[in-house]
mmCIF file of C-alpha atoms in Angstrom:
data_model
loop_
_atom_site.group_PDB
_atom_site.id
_atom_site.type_symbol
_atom_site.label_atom_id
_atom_site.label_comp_id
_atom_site.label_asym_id
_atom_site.label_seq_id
_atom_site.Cartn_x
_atom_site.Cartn_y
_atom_site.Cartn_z
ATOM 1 C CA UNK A 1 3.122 -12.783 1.085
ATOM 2 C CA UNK A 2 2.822 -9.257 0.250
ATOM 3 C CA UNK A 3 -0.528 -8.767 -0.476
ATOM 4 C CA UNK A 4 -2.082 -10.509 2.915
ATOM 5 C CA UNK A 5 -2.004 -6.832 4.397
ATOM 6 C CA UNK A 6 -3.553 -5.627 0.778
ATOM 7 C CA UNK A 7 -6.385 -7.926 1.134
ATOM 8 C CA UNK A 8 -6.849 -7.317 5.356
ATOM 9 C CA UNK A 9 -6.962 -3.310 4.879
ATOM 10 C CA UNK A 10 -9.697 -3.991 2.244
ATOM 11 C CA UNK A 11 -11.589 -5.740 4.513
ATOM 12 C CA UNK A 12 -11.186 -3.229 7.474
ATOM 13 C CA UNK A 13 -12.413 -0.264 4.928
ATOM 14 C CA UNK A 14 -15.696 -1.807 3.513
ATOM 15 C CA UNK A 15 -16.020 -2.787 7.101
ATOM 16 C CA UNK A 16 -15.869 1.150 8.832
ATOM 17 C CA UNK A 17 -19.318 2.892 9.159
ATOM 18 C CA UNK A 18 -19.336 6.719 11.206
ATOM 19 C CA UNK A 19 -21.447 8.477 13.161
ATOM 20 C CA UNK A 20 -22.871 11.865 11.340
ATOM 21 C CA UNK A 21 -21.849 13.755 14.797
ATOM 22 C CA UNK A 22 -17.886 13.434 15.095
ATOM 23 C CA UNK A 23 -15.218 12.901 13.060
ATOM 24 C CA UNK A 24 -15.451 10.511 10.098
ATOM 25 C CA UNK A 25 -12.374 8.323 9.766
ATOM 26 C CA UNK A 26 -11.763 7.077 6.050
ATOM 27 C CA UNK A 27 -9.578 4.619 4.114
ATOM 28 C CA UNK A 28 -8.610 5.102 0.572
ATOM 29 C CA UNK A 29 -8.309 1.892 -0.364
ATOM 30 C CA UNK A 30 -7.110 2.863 -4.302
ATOM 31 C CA UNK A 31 -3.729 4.162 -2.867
ATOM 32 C CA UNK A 32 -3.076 0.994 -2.368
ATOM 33 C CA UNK A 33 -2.650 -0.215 -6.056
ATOM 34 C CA UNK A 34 -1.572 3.256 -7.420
ATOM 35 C CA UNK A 35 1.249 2.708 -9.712
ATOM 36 C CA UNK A 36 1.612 5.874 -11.462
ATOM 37 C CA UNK A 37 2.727 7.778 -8.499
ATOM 38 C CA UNK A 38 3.115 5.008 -5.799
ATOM 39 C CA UNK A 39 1.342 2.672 -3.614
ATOM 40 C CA UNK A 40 0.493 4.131 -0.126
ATOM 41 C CA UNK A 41 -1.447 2.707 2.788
ATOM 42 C CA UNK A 42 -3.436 5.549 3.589
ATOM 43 C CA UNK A 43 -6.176 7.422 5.671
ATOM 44 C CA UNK A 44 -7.644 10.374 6.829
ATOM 45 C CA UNK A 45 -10.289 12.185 9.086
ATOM 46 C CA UNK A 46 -12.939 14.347 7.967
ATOM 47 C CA UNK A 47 -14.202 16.840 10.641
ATOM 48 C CA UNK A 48 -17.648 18.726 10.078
ATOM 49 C CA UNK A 49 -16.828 22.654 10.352
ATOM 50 C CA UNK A 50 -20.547 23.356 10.377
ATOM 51 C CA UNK A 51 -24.196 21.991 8.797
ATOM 52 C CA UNK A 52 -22.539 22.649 5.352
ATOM 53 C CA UNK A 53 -18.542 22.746 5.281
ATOM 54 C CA UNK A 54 -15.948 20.060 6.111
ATOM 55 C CA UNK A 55 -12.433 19.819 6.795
ATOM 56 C CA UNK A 56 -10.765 16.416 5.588
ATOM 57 C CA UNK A 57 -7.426 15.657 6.280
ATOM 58 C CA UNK A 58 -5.035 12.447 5.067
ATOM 59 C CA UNK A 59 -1.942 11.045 5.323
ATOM 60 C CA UNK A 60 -0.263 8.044 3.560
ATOM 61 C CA UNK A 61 3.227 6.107 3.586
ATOM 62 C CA UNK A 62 4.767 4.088 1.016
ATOM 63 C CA UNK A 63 4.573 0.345 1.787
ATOM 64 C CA UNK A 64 5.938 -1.308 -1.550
ATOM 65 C CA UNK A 65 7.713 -0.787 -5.004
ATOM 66 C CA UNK A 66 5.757 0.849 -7.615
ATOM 67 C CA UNK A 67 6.068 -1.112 -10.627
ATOM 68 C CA UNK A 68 8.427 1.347 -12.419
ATOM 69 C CA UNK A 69 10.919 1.055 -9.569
ATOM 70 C CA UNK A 70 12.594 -1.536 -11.965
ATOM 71 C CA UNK A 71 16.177 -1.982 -10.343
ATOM 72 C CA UNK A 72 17.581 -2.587 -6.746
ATOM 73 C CA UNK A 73 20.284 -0.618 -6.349
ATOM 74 C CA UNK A 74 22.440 1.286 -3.407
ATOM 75 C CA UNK A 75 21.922 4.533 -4.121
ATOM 76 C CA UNK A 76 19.007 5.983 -2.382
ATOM 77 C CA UNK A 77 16.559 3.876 -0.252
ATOM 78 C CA UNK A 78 12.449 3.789 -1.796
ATOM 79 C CA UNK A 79 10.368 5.446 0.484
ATOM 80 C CA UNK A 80 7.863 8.607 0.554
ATOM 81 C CA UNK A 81 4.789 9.868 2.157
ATOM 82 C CA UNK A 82 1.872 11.704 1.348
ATOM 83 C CA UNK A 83 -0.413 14.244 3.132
ATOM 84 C CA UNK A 84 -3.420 15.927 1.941
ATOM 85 C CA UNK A 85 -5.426 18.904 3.698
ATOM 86 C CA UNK A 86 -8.745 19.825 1.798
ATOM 87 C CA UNK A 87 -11.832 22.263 2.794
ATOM 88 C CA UNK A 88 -15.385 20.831 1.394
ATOM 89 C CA UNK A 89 -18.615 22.402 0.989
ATOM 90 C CA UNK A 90 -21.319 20.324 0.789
ATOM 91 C CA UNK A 91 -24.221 21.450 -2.088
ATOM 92 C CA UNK A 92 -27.561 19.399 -0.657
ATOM 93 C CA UNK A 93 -28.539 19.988 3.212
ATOM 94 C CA UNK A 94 -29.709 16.576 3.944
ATOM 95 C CA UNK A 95 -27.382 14.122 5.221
ATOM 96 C CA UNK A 96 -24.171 16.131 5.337
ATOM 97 C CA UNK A 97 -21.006 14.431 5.205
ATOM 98 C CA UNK A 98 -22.895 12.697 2.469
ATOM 99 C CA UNK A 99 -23.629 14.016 -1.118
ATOM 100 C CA UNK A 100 -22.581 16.339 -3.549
ATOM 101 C CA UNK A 101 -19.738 18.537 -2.486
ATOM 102 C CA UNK A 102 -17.090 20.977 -3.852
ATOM 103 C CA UNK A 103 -13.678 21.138 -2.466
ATOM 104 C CA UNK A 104 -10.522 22.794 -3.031
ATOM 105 C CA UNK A 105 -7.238 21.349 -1.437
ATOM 106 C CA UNK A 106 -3.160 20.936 -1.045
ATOM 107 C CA UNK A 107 -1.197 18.547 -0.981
ATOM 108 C CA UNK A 108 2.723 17.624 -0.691
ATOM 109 C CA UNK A 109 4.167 14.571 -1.895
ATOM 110 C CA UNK A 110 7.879 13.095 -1.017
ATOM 111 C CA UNK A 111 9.252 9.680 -3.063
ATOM 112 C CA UNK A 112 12.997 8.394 -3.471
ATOM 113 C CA UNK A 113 13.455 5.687 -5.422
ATOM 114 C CA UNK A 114 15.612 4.436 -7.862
ATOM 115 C CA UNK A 115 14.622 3.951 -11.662
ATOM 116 C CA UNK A 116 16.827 2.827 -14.968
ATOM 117 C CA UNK A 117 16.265 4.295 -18.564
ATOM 118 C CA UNK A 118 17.633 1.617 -21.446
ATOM 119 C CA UNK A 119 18.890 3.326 -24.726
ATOM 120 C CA UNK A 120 20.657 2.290 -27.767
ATOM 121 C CA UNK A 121 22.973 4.580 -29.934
ATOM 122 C CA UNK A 122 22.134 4.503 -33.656
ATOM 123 C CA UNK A 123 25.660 3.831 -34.358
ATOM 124 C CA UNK A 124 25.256 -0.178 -32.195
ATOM 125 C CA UNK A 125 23.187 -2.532 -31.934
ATOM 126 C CA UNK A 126 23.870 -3.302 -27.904
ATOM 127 C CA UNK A 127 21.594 -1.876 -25.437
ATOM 128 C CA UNK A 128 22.825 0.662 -22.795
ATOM 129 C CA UNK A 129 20.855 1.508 -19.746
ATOM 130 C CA UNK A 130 21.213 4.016 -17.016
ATOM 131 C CA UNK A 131 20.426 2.948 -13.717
ATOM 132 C CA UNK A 132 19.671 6.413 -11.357
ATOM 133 C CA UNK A 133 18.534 7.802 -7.665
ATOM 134 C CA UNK A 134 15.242 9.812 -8.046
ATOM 135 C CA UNK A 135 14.055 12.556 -5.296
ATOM 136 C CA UNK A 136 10.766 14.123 -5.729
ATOM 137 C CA UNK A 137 9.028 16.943 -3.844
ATOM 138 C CA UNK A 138 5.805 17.530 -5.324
ATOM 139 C CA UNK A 139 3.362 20.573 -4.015
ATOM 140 C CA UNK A 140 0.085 21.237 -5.723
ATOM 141 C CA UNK A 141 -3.543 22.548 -5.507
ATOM 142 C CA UNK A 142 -6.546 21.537 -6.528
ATOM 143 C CA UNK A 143 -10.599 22.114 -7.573
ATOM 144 C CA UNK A 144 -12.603 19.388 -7.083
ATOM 145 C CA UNK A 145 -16.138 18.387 -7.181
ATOM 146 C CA UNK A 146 -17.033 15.183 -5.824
ATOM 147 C CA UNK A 147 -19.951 12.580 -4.117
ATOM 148 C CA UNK A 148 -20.029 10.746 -1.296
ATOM 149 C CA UNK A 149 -22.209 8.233 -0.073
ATOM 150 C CA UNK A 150 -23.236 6.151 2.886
ATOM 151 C CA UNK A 151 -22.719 2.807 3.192
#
């Protein structure tokens, strides 16, 4: 069944607790069901810089279909990864990793898959559809503002 390793990295993630000292080791556990780009089992490690700043790092790998992966085809394999390198500063003294924080980060994303497009001509009445390879580098930036809490 494809969802017993779903349900056991759930479990594992509401199960982790860290000590404020070293590194915090984290599991995002909606990459799992993210459809719109695609489902990764993914995880990262956030390492306190000083009293106030972080550096949080994460990596993922795509375990499944996403559901607009719609056709099985032979020309390109599905797979992709994603990593993530962000810089946090954290607003409150007390209890840093934990609170209010601002954050600015990159990331690079890498999918193949294959997708189909179905069309009809005004002219008929059949359907036509298009069945393609897609390869997609993605490299971005972003702002962010953000909580976190213990446990």
């Amino acid at each position: 069944m494809k969802l017993t390793p779903v349900i056991i990295f759930l479990f594992f993630a509401v199960a982790v607790s860290a000590q404020r000292n070293g590194p915090v080791l984290k599991f995002n556990t909606l990459a799992l069901i993210d459809d719109v780009s695609f489902p990764t089992i993914q995880a990262g490690l956030e390492t306190m810089l000083n009293e106030k700043w972080s550096w949080y790092n994460e990596a993922g790998i795509k375990y499944r279909r996403s559901l607009s992966e719609s056709r099985d085809t032979s020309f390109i394999g599905t797979r992709g990864f994603k990593l993530k390198s962000e810089i946090r500063h954290y607003l409150r003294d007390n209890l840093a990793p934990y609170g209010l924080y601002a954050g600015f980060n990159l990331f690079y994303t890498n999918d193949k898959h294959h997708t189909s497009v179905v069309y009809t001509r005004p002219t008929e009445t059949i359907d036509r559809e298009d069945i393609f390879a897609v390869r997609k580098q993605v490299y971005g930036f972003n702002f962010l503002v953000g909580a976190q809490k213990l446990w």
